[in-house]
N, CA, C and O atoms as a DFTB+ gen file, in Angstrom:
644 C
 N C O
     1  1     -33.051     -28.914      20.019
     2  2     -34.105     -27.939      20.279
     3  2     -34.436     -27.190      18.997
     4  3     -33.679     -27.225      18.026
     5  1     -35.564     -26.519      19.009
     6  2     -35.975     -25.767      17.829
     7  2     -34.980     -24.643      17.519
     8  3     -34.656     -24.404      16.355
     9  1     -34.499     -23.958      18.552
    10  2     -33.534     -22.882      18.343
    11  2     -32.242     -23.431      17.742
    12  3     -31.676     -22.821      16.835
    13  1     -31.772     -24.575      18.237
    14  2     -30.536     -25.152      17.717
    15  2     -30.709     -25.583      16.269
    16  3     -29.792     -25.403      15.468
    17  1     -31.874     -26.154      15.905
    18  2     -32.134     -26.532      14.524
    19  2     -32.126     -25.303      13.619
    20  3     -31.610     -25.346      12.502
    21  1     -32.705     -24.202      14.114
    22  2     -32.725     -22.967      13.339
    23  2     -31.304     -22.454      13.140
    24  3     -30.937     -22.055      12.035
    25  1     -30.512     -22.462      14.192
    26  2     -29.126     -22.010      14.120
    27  2     -28.349     -22.876      13.143
    28  3     -27.585     -22.354      12.332
    29  1     -28.528     -24.182      13.206
    30  2     -27.806     -25.104      12.337
    31  2     -28.209     -24.955      10.872
    32  3     -27.464     -25.380       9.989
    33  1     -29.370     -24.362      10.594
    34  2     -29.821     -24.222       9.215
    35  2     -29.050     -23.139       8.466
    36  3     -29.141     -23.059       7.241
    37  1     -28.287     -22.299       9.183
    38  2     -27.480     -21.269       8.539
    39  2     -26.067     -21.778       8.347
    40  3     -25.504     -22.446       9.215
    41  1     -25.512     -21.454       7.210
    42  2     -24.159     -21.915       6.890
    43  2     -23.212     -20.723       6.876
    44  3     -22.672     -20.368       5.829
    45  1     -23.010     -20.101       8.040
    46  2     -22.112     -18.966       8.149
    47  2     -20.740     -19.439       8.595
    48  3     -20.620     -20.263       9.501
    49  1     -19.709     -18.913       7.957
    50  2     -18.345     -19.231       8.369
    51  2     -17.595     -17.910       8.456
    52  3     -17.504     -17.244       7.425
    53  1     -17.057     -17.472       9.568
    54  2     -17.266     -18.118      10.858
    55  2     -18.616     -17.744      11.447
    56  3     -19.206     -16.735      11.060
    57  1     -19.089     -18.521      12.346
    58  2     -20.381     -18.295      12.977
    59  2     -20.138     -18.077      14.465
    60  3     -19.410     -18.846      15.094
    61  1     -20.736     -17.044      15.027
    62  2     -20.572     -16.735      16.438
    63  2     -21.920     -16.776      17.135
    64  3     -22.833     -16.033      16.777
    65  1     -22.042     -17.624      18.106
    66  2     -23.227     -17.632      18.942
    67  2     -23.025     -16.550      19.974
    68  3     -22.081     -16.612      20.761
    69  1     -23.890     -15.565      19.982
    70  2     -23.677     -14.398      20.794
    71  2     -24.443     -14.482      22.103
    72  3     -23.881     -14.171      23.153
    73  1     -25.679     -14.883      22.081
    74  2     -26.472     -14.917      23.298
    75  2     -27.522     -16.013      23.170
    76  3     -28.126     -16.182      22.111
    77  1     -27.735     -16.745      24.233
    78  2     -28.771     -17.777      24.170
    79  2     -29.354     -17.995      25.557
    80  3     -28.737     -18.638      26.406
    81  1     -30.533     -17.462      25.779
    82  2     -31.308     -17.696      26.998
    83  2     -32.743     -17.867      26.528
    84  3     -33.546     -16.942      26.644
    85  1     -33.071     -19.030      26.004
    86  2     -34.273     -19.364      25.275
    87  2     -34.509     -18.454      24.079
    88  3     -35.500     -18.592      23.361
    89  1     -33.608     -17.548      23.883
    90  2     -33.602     -16.700      22.699
    91  2     -32.212     -16.859      22.096
    92  3     -31.300     -17.364      22.751
    93  1     -32.056     -16.436      20.876
    94  2     -30.741     -16.591      20.277
    95  2     -30.420     -15.408      19.379
    96  3     -31.303     -14.670      18.941
    97  1     -29.141     -15.253      19.121
    98  2     -28.653     -14.216      18.234
    99  2     -27.377     -14.736      17.594
   100  3     -26.484     -15.226      18.285
   101  1     -27.293     -14.629      16.283
   102  2     -26.080     -15.000      15.559
   103  2     -25.467     -13.752      14.964
   104  3     -26.179     -12.867      14.489
   105  1     -24.156     -13.679      14.989
   106  2     -23.439     -12.590      14.341
   107  2     -22.531     -13.184      13.288
   108  3     -21.640     -13.975      13.598
   109  1     -22.757     -12.801      12.029
   110  2     -21.907     -13.250      10.939
   111  2     -20.854     -12.180      10.703
   112  3     -21.166     -11.105      10.190
   113  1     -19.598     -12.466      11.075
   114  2     -18.504     -11.507      10.961
   115  2     -18.266     -11.084       9.513
   116  3     -17.888      -9.939       9.262
   117  1     -18.479     -11.977       8.570
   118  2     -18.214     -11.666       7.169
   119  2     -19.179     -10.642       6.600
   120  3     -18.791      -9.836       5.755
   121  1     -20.420     -10.655       7.043
   122  2     -21.403      -9.716       6.508
   123  2     -21.837      -8.685       7.527
   124  3     -22.598      -7.776       7.195
   125  1     -21.371      -8.802       8.764
   126  2     -21.726      -7.895       9.861
   127  2     -23.234      -7.848      10.091
   128  3     -23.784      -6.800      10.431
   129  1     -23.895      -8.984       9.904
   130  2     -25.331      -9.056      10.112
   131  2     -25.645      -9.789      11.405
   132  3     -24.985     -10.768      11.752
   133  1     -26.643      -9.313      12.103
   134  2     -27.176     -10.016      13.261
   135  2     -28.453     -10.715      12.833
   136  3     -29.316     -10.105      12.203
   137  1     -28.576     -11.968      13.167
   138  2     -29.818     -12.701      12.964
   139  2     -30.347     -13.027      14.344
   140  3     -29.662     -13.660      15.147
   141  1     -31.547     -12.601      14.615
   142  2     -32.071     -12.772      15.959
   143  2     -33.396     -13.511      15.931
   144  3     -34.144     -13.465      14.955
   145  1     -33.658     -14.184      17.022
   146  2     -34.958     -14.783      17.260
   147  2     -35.518     -14.113      18.492
   148  3     -34.879     -14.127      19.544
   149  1     -36.655     -13.547      18.393
   150  2     -37.301     -12.822      19.480
   151  2     -36.499     -11.565      19.820
   152  3     -36.227     -10.775      18.917
   153  1     -36.112     -11.344      21.066
   154  2     -35.394     -10.123      21.445
   155  2     -34.218     -10.426      22.357
   156  3     -34.289     -10.126      23.549
   157  1     -33.156     -10.998      21.856
   158  2     -32.035     -11.346      22.725
   159  2     -31.220     -10.121      23.116
   160  3     -31.247      -9.090      22.444
   161  1     -30.508     -10.260      24.204
   162  2     -29.541      -9.249      24.599
   163  2     -28.261      -9.580      23.849
   164  3     -27.745     -10.692      23.957
   165  1     -27.755      -8.631      23.099
   166  2     -26.583      -8.880      22.271
   167  2     -25.335      -8.549      23.072
   168  3     -25.162      -7.425      23.542
   169  1     -24.482      -9.530      23.219
   170  2     -23.204      -9.341      23.894
   171  2     -22.130      -9.868      22.967
   172  3     -22.095     -11.062      22.669
   173  1     -21.268      -9.003      22.517
   174  2     -20.196      -9.436      21.634
   175  2     -18.981      -8.546      21.798
   176  3     -19.103      -7.361      22.105
   177  1     -17.817      -9.119      21.593
   178  2     -16.589      -8.346      21.637
   179  2     -16.109      -8.012      20.235
   180  3     -15.005      -7.493      20.069
   181  1     -16.918      -8.300      19.226
   182  2     -16.492      -8.095      17.850
   183  2     -16.870      -6.727      17.325
   184  3     -16.612      -6.442      16.156
   185  1     -17.466      -5.871      18.129
   186  2     -17.864      -4.550      17.683
   187  2     -16.947      -3.495      18.285
   188  3     -16.326      -3.706      19.327
   189  1     -16.877      -2.361      17.610
   190  2     -16.167      -1.178      18.085
   191  2     -14.665      -1.375      18.259
   192  3     -14.054      -0.699      19.087
   193  1     -14.072      -2.257      17.522
   194  2     -12.626      -2.387      17.544
   195  2     -12.047      -1.566      16.405
   196  3     -12.728      -1.301      15.415
   197  1     -10.808      -1.171      16.543
   198  2     -10.145      -0.360      15.539
   199  2     -10.248      -0.990      14.146
   200  3     -10.443      -0.278      13.161
   201  1     -10.122      -2.294      14.059
   202  2     -10.150      -2.973      12.776
   203  2     -11.480      -2.945      12.061
   204  3     -11.556      -3.306      10.887
   205  1     -12.524      -2.525      12.740
   206  2     -13.853      -2.524      12.138
   207  2     -14.150      -1.274      11.321
   208  3     -15.122      -1.264      10.565
   209  1     -13.349      -0.222      11.445
   210  2     -13.657       1.069      10.845
   211  2     -12.615       1.464       9.812
   212  3     -11.413       1.396      10.068
   213  1     -13.094       1.882       8.630
   214  2     -12.218       2.508       7.650
   215  2     -12.878       3.792       7.163
   216  3     -14.099       3.939       7.213
   217  1     -12.056       4.707       6.696
   218  2     -12.533       5.965       6.118
   219  2     -12.172       5.943       4.644
   220  3     -11.036       5.639       4.280
   221  1     -13.139       6.267       3.795
   222  2     -12.951       6.246       2.344
   223  2     -13.203       7.657       1.815
   224  3     -14.286       8.213       1.994
   225  1     -12.190       8.229       1.161
   226  2     -12.268       9.616       0.684
   227  2     -12.109       9.626      -0.836
   228  3     -11.066       9.231      -1.358
   229  1     -13.141      10.077      -1.539
   230  2     -13.124      10.040      -3.003
   231  2     -13.052      11.419      -3.645
   232  3     -13.122      11.538      -4.868
   233  1     -12.913      12.462      -2.829
   234  2     -12.872      13.814      -3.383
   235  2     -11.977      14.702      -2.529
   236  3     -11.746      14.424      -1.352
   237  1     -11.484      15.761      -3.129
   238  2     -10.678      16.730      -2.388
   239  2     -11.552      17.788      -1.734
   240  3     -11.041      18.759      -1.176
   241  1     -12.860      17.608      -1.798
   242  2     -13.807      18.499      -1.138
   243  2     -14.951      17.685      -0.577
   244  3     -15.174      16.545      -0.985
   245  1     -15.667      18.267       0.349
   246  2     -16.765      17.559       1.018
   247  2     -18.086      18.220       0.643
   248  3     -18.265      19.429       0.792
   249  1     -18.994      17.403       0.159
   250  2     -20.323      17.901      -0.198
   251  2     -20.360      18.565      -1.560
   252  3     -19.357      18.640      -2.270
   253  1     -21.537      19.042      -1.899
   254  2     -21.722      19.742      -3.165
   255  2     -22.110      21.181      -2.867
   256  3     -22.602      21.497      -1.784
   257  1     -21.883      22.035      -3.833
   258  2     -22.151      23.456      -3.644
   259  2     -20.887      24.233      -3.909
   260  3     -20.258      24.061      -4.954
   261  1     -20.509      25.075      -2.988
   262  2     -19.328      25.910      -3.137
   263  2     -18.052      25.078      -2.978
   264  3     -17.860      24.414      -1.960
   265  1     -17.187      25.119      -3.989
   266  2     -15.961      24.315      -3.973
   267  2     -14.994      24.737      -2.875
   268  3     -14.368      23.887      -2.243
   269  1     -14.865      26.035      -2.644
   270  2     -13.950      26.500      -1.585
   271  2     -14.430      26.035      -0.216
   272  3     -13.627      25.604       0.611
   273  1     -15.721      26.121       0.023
   274  2     -16.284      25.627       1.276
   275  2     -16.051      24.123       1.391
   276  3     -15.714      23.625       2.465
   277  1     -16.231      23.402       0.288
   278  2     -16.001      21.958       0.280
   279  2     -14.575      21.595       0.672
   280  3     -14.355      20.593       1.352
   281  1     -13.606      22.402       0.249
   282  2     -12.202      22.158       0.608
   283  2     -11.955      22.430       2.090
   284  3     -11.190      21.715       2.737
   285  1     -12.599      23.455       2.622
   286  2     -12.498      23.737       4.058
   287  2     -13.121      22.591       4.853
   288  3     -12.574      22.165       5.870
   289  1     -14.261      22.096       4.385
   290  2     -14.955      21.009       5.089
   291  2     -14.148      19.719       5.092
   292  3     -14.107      19.031       6.112
   293  1     -13.500      19.369       3.973
   294  2     -12.736      18.114       3.948
   295  2     -11.525      18.216       4.867
   296  3     -11.153      17.233       5.508
   297  1     -10.906      19.392       4.940
   298  2      -9.792      19.577       5.875
   299  2     -10.291      19.404       7.306
   300  3      -9.638      18.751       8.120
   301  1     -11.445      19.988       7.610
   302  2     -12.041      19.832       8.940
   303  2     -12.429      18.397       9.230
   304  3     -12.292      17.931      10.362
   305  1     -12.911      17.694       8.223
   306  2     -13.289      16.289       8.381
   307  2     -12.062      15.452       8.757
   308  3     -12.113      14.662       9.700
   309  1     -10.975      15.625       8.026
   310  2      -9.769      14.839       8.303
   311  2      -9.228      15.173       9.689
   312  3      -8.777      14.280      10.407
   313  1      -9.268      16.447      10.074
   314  2      -8.850      16.799      11.430
   315  2      -9.756      16.106      12.452
   316  3      -9.270      15.585      13.456
   317  1     -11.057      16.098      12.203
   318  2     -12.004      15.467      13.133
   319  2     -11.706      13.978      13.297
   320  3     -11.894      13.428      14.382
   321  1     -11.244      13.324      12.235
   322  2     -10.870      11.909      12.340
   323  2      -9.728      11.751      13.347
   324  3      -9.694      10.767      14.085
   325  1      -8.799      12.703      13.387
   326  2      -7.682      12.617      14.337
   327  2      -8.164      12.692      15.779
   328  3      -7.453      12.278      16.694
   329  1      -9.364      13.215      15.987
   330  2      -9.890      13.409      17.336
   331  2     -10.818      12.277      17.790
   332  3     -11.321      12.304      18.914
   333  1     -11.044      11.294      16.935
   334  2     -11.900      10.165      17.311
   335  2     -11.292       9.388      18.468
   336  3     -10.073       9.236      18.545
   337  1     -12.140       8.894      19.370
   338  2     -11.662       8.052      20.465
   339  2     -11.053       6.758      19.936
   340  3     -10.026       6.292      20.430
   341  1     -11.700       6.190      18.929
   342  2     -11.196       4.974      18.287
   343  2     -10.861       5.320      16.843
   344  3     -11.748       5.588      16.032
   345  1      -9.582       5.310      16.537
   346  2      -9.146       5.672      15.192
   347  2      -9.482       4.568      14.200
   348  3      -9.594       3.402      14.578
   349  1      -9.644       4.934      12.927
   350  2      -9.894       3.902      11.916
   351  2      -8.658       3.044      11.691
   352  3      -7.535       3.446      11.995
   353  1      -8.890       1.860      11.153
   354  2      -7.772       0.977      10.789
   355  2      -7.064       1.518       9.556
   356  3      -5.836       1.504       9.470
   357  1      -7.864       1.999       8.596
   358  2      -7.319       2.476       7.324
   359  2      -8.063       3.719       6.879
   360  3      -9.211       3.952       7.258
   361  1      -7.382       4.512       6.063
   362  2      -8.016       5.574       5.296
   363  2      -7.629       5.344       3.844
   364  3      -6.447       5.254       3.512
   365  1      -8.624       5.251       2.994
   366  2      -8.419       4.980       1.575
   367  2      -8.754       6.227       0.775
   368  3      -9.806       6.832       0.982
   369  1      -7.871       6.617      -0.137
   370  2      -8.054       7.817      -0.955
   371  2      -8.045       7.415      -2.422
   372  3      -7.136       6.721      -2.878
   373  1      -9.060       7.854      -3.157
   374  2      -9.104       7.577      -4.588
   375  2      -9.785       8.720      -5.316
   376  3     -10.373       9.602      -4.690
   377  1      -9.705       8.704      -6.635
   378  2     -10.192       9.773      -7.498
   379  2      -9.653      11.103      -6.985
   380  3      -8.461      11.183      -6.688
   381  1     -10.454      12.135      -6.866
   382  2      -9.972      13.440      -6.409
   383  2      -9.416      13.421      -5.002
   384  3      -8.609      14.279      -4.644
   385  1      -9.835      12.455      -4.195
   386  2      -9.320      12.329      -2.835
   387  2      -7.834      12.009      -2.813
   388  3      -7.157      12.262      -1.816
   389  1      -7.323      11.453      -3.909
   390  2      -5.896      11.112      -3.993
   391  2      -5.019      12.346      -3.844
   392  3      -3.879      12.238      -3.391
   393  1      -5.523      13.509      -4.214
   394  2      -4.717      14.730      -4.120
   395  2      -4.458      15.128      -2.661
   396  3      -3.533      15.894      -2.391
   397  1      -5.247      14.628      -1.737
   398  2      -5.108      15.004      -0.326
   399  2      -3.876      14.399       0.343
   400  3      -3.459      14.860       1.405
   401  1      -3.301      13.383      -0.264
   402  2      -2.115      12.728       0.316
   403  2      -0.828      13.165      -0.379
   404  3       0.232      12.588      -0.141
   405  1      -0.917      14.178      -1.232
   406  2       0.233      14.609      -2.025
   407  2       0.680      16.029      -1.666
   408  3       0.004      16.747      -0.929
   409  1       1.839      16.409      -2.210
   410  2       2.403      17.745      -1.978
   411  2       1.338      18.814      -2.207
   412  3       0.552      18.740      -3.152
   413  1       1.332      19.805      -1.322
   414  2       0.416      20.924      -1.471
   415  2      -0.911      20.762      -0.750
   416  3      -1.685      21.715      -0.661
   417  1      -1.182      19.585      -0.240
   418  2      -2.445      19.353       0.477
   419  2      -2.402      20.020       1.847
   420  3      -1.379      19.986       2.530
   421  1      -3.502      20.617       2.238
   422  2      -3.625      21.234       3.564
   423  2      -3.797      20.201       4.675
   424  3      -3.768      20.555       5.854
   425  1      -3.973      18.942       4.321
   426  2      -4.258      17.896       5.317
   427  2      -3.066      17.000       5.633
   428  3      -3.212      16.029       6.374
   429  1      -1.907      17.301       5.094
   430  2      -0.740      16.420       5.253
   431  2      -0.392      16.192       6.720
   432  3      -0.167      15.051       7.124
   433  1      -0.342      17.242       7.517
   434  2       0.063      17.085       8.924
   435  2      -0.907      16.191       9.684
   436  3      -0.484      15.342      10.469
   437  1      -2.209      16.375       9.454
   438  2      -3.199      15.522      10.126
   439  2      -3.065      14.074       9.671
   440  3      -3.176      13.159      10.487
   441  1      -2.828      13.857       8.381
   442  2      -2.672      12.493       7.873
   443  2      -1.395      11.850       8.403
   444  3      -1.389      10.658       8.712
   445  1      -0.316      12.619       8.512
   446  2       0.923      12.083       9.083
   447  2       0.723      11.725      10.554
   448  3       1.263      10.726      11.028
   449  1      -0.041      12.525      11.268
   450  2      -0.352      12.235      12.669
   451  2      -1.128      10.926      12.788
   452  3      -0.829      10.097      13.647
   453  1      -2.121      10.746      11.926
   454  2      -2.904       9.507      11.931
   455  2      -2.010       8.307      11.607
   456  3      -2.110       7.262      12.249
   457  1      -1.143       8.464      10.613
   458  2      -0.244       7.376      10.230
   459  2       0.688       7.017      11.390
   460  3       0.945       5.840      11.641
   461  1       1.192       8.032      12.095
   462  2       2.083       7.791      13.229
   463  2       1.378       7.049      14.367
   464  3       2.023       6.387      15.180
   465  1       0.046       7.167      14.415
   466  2      -0.738       6.483      15.441
   467  2      -1.238       5.116      14.975
   468  3      -2.036       4.480      15.662
   469  1      -0.772       4.663      13.812
   470  2      -1.092       3.319      13.351
   471  2      -2.184       3.214      12.313
   472  3      -2.544       2.108      11.912
   473  1      -2.721       4.337      11.866
   474  2      -3.743       4.294      10.810
   475  2      -3.025       4.115       9.469
   476  3      -2.106       4.866       9.142
   477  1      -3.453       3.124       8.710
   478  2      -2.850       2.874       7.399
   479  2      -3.470       3.839       6.389
   480  3      -4.687       3.859       6.200
   481  1      -2.627       4.632       5.747
   482  2      -3.065       5.606       4.746
   483  2      -2.698       5.039       3.380
   484  3      -1.525       4.793       3.099
   485  1      -3.705       4.832       2.529
   486  2      -3.472       4.226       1.217
   487  2      -4.139       5.052       0.121
   488  3      -5.286       5.477       0.258
   489  1      -3.406       5.272      -0.965
   490  2      -3.913       6.062      -2.088
   491  2      -3.887       5.223      -3.353
   492  3      -2.936       4.483      -3.606
   493  1      -4.926       5.348      -4.130
   494  2      -5.071       4.622      -5.397
   495  2      -3.960       5.008      -6.371
   496  3      -3.805       6.181      -6.711
   497  1      -3.187       4.016      -6.818
   498  2      -2.088       4.258      -7.746
   499  2      -2.562       4.726      -9.111
   500  3      -1.933       5.593      -9.718
   501  1      -3.659       4.168      -9.601
   502  2      -4.204       4.586     -10.890
   503  2      -4.588       6.058     -10.842
   504  3      -4.386       6.795     -11.807
   505  1      -5.141       6.475      -9.714
   506  2      -5.557       7.874      -9.546
   507  2      -4.339       8.799      -9.502
   508  3      -4.340       9.864     -10.119
   509  1      -3.302       8.385      -8.768
   510  2      -2.077       9.183      -8.730
   511  2      -1.476       9.316     -10.131
   512  3      -1.008      10.390     -10.511
   513  1      -1.490       8.226     -10.893
   514  2      -0.992       8.269     -12.274
   515  2      -1.836       9.219     -13.119
   516  3      -1.295      10.020     -13.882
   517  1      -3.141       9.134     -12.989
   518  2      -4.055       9.965     -13.781
   519  2      -3.798      11.452     -13.545
   520  3      -3.780      12.248     -14.484
   521  1      -3.599      11.814     -12.274
   522  2      -3.358      13.220     -11.927
   523  2      -1.866      13.595     -11.986
   524  3      -1.496      14.707     -11.611
   525  1      -1.016      12.679     -12.453
   526  2       0.437      12.897     -12.543
   527  2       1.023      13.292     -11.184
   528  3       1.799      14.242     -11.084
   529  1       0.641      12.550     -10.144
   530  2       1.052      12.862      -8.772
   531  2       1.811      11.731      -8.080
   532  3       2.115      11.838      -6.892
   533  1       2.120      10.662      -8.791
   534  2       2.741       9.510      -8.134
   535  2       4.045       9.879      -7.434
   536  3       4.338       9.366      -6.354
   537  1       4.819      10.755      -8.037
   538  2       6.093      11.159      -7.428
   539  2       5.919      12.259      -6.387
   540  3       6.898      12.710      -5.793
   541  1       4.678      12.695      -6.161
   542  2       4.412      13.757      -5.192
   543  2       3.679      13.246      -3.944
   544  3       3.247      14.038      -3.107
   545  1       3.543      11.919      -3.825
   546  2       2.905      11.329      -2.651
   547  2       3.749      11.637      -1.415
   548  3       4.955      11.390      -1.407
   549  1       3.115      12.179      -0.371
   550  2       3.841      12.615       0.812
   551  2       3.554      11.733       2.024
   552  3       4.408      11.580       2.897
   553  1       2.381      11.167       2.078
   554  2       2.005      10.368       3.250
   555  2       1.332       9.075       2.793
   556  3       0.549       9.070       1.844
   557  1       1.650       7.988       3.479
   558  2       1.013       6.709       3.188
   559  2       1.647       5.986       2.022
   560  3       2.724       6.341       1.542
   561  1       0.935       4.949       1.580
   562  2       1.418       4.115       0.492
   563  2       0.461       4.103      -0.674
   564  3      -0.607       4.713      -0.636
   565  1       0.864       3.399      -1.707
   566  2       0.081       3.270      -2.937
   567  2      -0.643       1.931      -2.906
   568  3      -0.077       0.922      -2.484
   569  1      -1.875       1.924      -3.347
   570  2      -2.660       0.689      -3.394
   571  2      -3.343       0.578      -4.747
   572  3      -3.164       1.432      -5.616
   573  1      -4.127      -0.479      -4.919
   574  2      -4.859      -0.682      -6.165
   575  2      -6.337      -0.931      -5.849
   576  3      -6.723      -1.065      -4.688
   577  1      -7.138      -0.989      -6.884
   578  2      -8.580      -1.115      -6.687
   579  2      -8.960      -2.451      -6.055
   580  3      -9.942      -2.512      -5.315
   581  1      -8.221      -3.513      -6.322
   582  2      -8.515      -4.800      -5.691
   583  2      -8.398      -4.690      -4.170
   584  3      -9.259      -5.175      -3.435
   585  1      -7.323      -4.046      -3.708
   586  2      -7.135      -3.877      -2.266
   587  2      -8.170      -2.944      -1.666
   588  3      -8.622      -3.158      -0.541
   589  1      -8.551      -1.905      -2.408
   590  2      -9.580      -0.979      -1.925
   591  2     -10.896      -1.720      -1.747
   592  3     -11.551      -1.586      -0.713
   593  1     -11.284      -2.497      -2.744
   594  2     -12.540      -3.255      -2.661
   595  2     -12.476      -4.271      -1.522
   596  3     -13.439      -4.415      -0.768
   597  1     -11.363      -4.967      -1.391
   598  2     -11.211      -5.950      -0.317
   599  2     -11.315      -5.290       1.059
   600  3     -11.985      -5.813       1.949
   601  1     -10.659      -4.154       1.232
   602  2     -10.723      -3.435       2.506
   603  2     -12.138      -2.993       2.827
   604  3     -12.582      -3.096       3.970
   605  1     -12.839      -2.507       1.829
   606  2     -14.220      -2.063       2.047
   607  2     -15.133      -3.245       2.366
   608  3     -16.022      -3.141       3.211
   609  1     -14.911      -4.356       1.691
   610  2     -15.744      -5.537       1.918
   611  2     -15.530      -6.117       3.317
   612  3     -16.462      -6.656       3.914
   613  1     -14.316      -6.011       3.838
   614  2     -13.994      -6.581       5.142
   615  2     -14.302      -5.643       6.306
   616  3     -14.315      -6.073       7.460
   617  1     -14.548      -4.373       6.016
   618  2     -14.750      -3.390       7.076
   619  2     -16.076      -3.591       7.791
   620  3     -17.092      -3.900       7.170
   621  1     -16.050      -3.413       9.101
   622  2     -17.292      -3.451       9.878
   623  2     -18.097      -2.183       9.690
   624  3     -19.326      -2.198       9.761
   625  1     -17.386      -1.067       9.445
   626  2     -18.040       0.225       9.264
   627  2     -17.173       1.072       8.339
   628  3     -15.947       1.075       8.447
   629  1     -17.831       1.791       7.426
   630  2     -17.147       2.666       6.494
   631  2     -17.698       4.072       6.678
   632  3     -18.911       4.279       6.683
   633  1     -16.792       5.040       6.828
   634  2     -17.187       6.439       6.891
   635  2     -16.753       7.091       5.591
   636  3     -15.609       6.952       5.160
   637  1     -17.692       7.811       4.967
   638  2     -17.403       8.545       3.726
   639  2     -17.833       9.994       3.936
   640  3     -18.979      10.261       4.298
   641  1     -16.919      10.916       3.710
   642  2     -17.304      12.329       3.870
   643  2     -18.234      12.771       2.753
   644  3     -18.660      13.926       2.725
């Protein structure tokens, strides 16, 4: 059929046929893209799973403007993550965000709670070295930029404060 020829013309691995009732929809898990013909009803079990979401934190404050307010906001943001119905698979911390997983951070208890619930907390080792904080890491593990990029590339959804 014309729809099958169109579907076969794409070289997605893996390829998921999601819906076909004279209409079609393909979901490419690797790129998280839907390709549709006409207006299909999308039915898939590959969305909204814990593994699809990661949180990436690159600063010890949220937003621009007042730095003290930014620090209050990032603490509130991390607490809000603990209240999500579906927790992220990972939280990645780099650059100034690396300080949030170390001694003296106001967010340690919330991050430990997330870790205890299965959220992987990872901090950039180069960043910890730069800020002389490697021996002050309190929650989670150390990672590198290759793993950070790989995690971001594989994520279905990324939240950045």
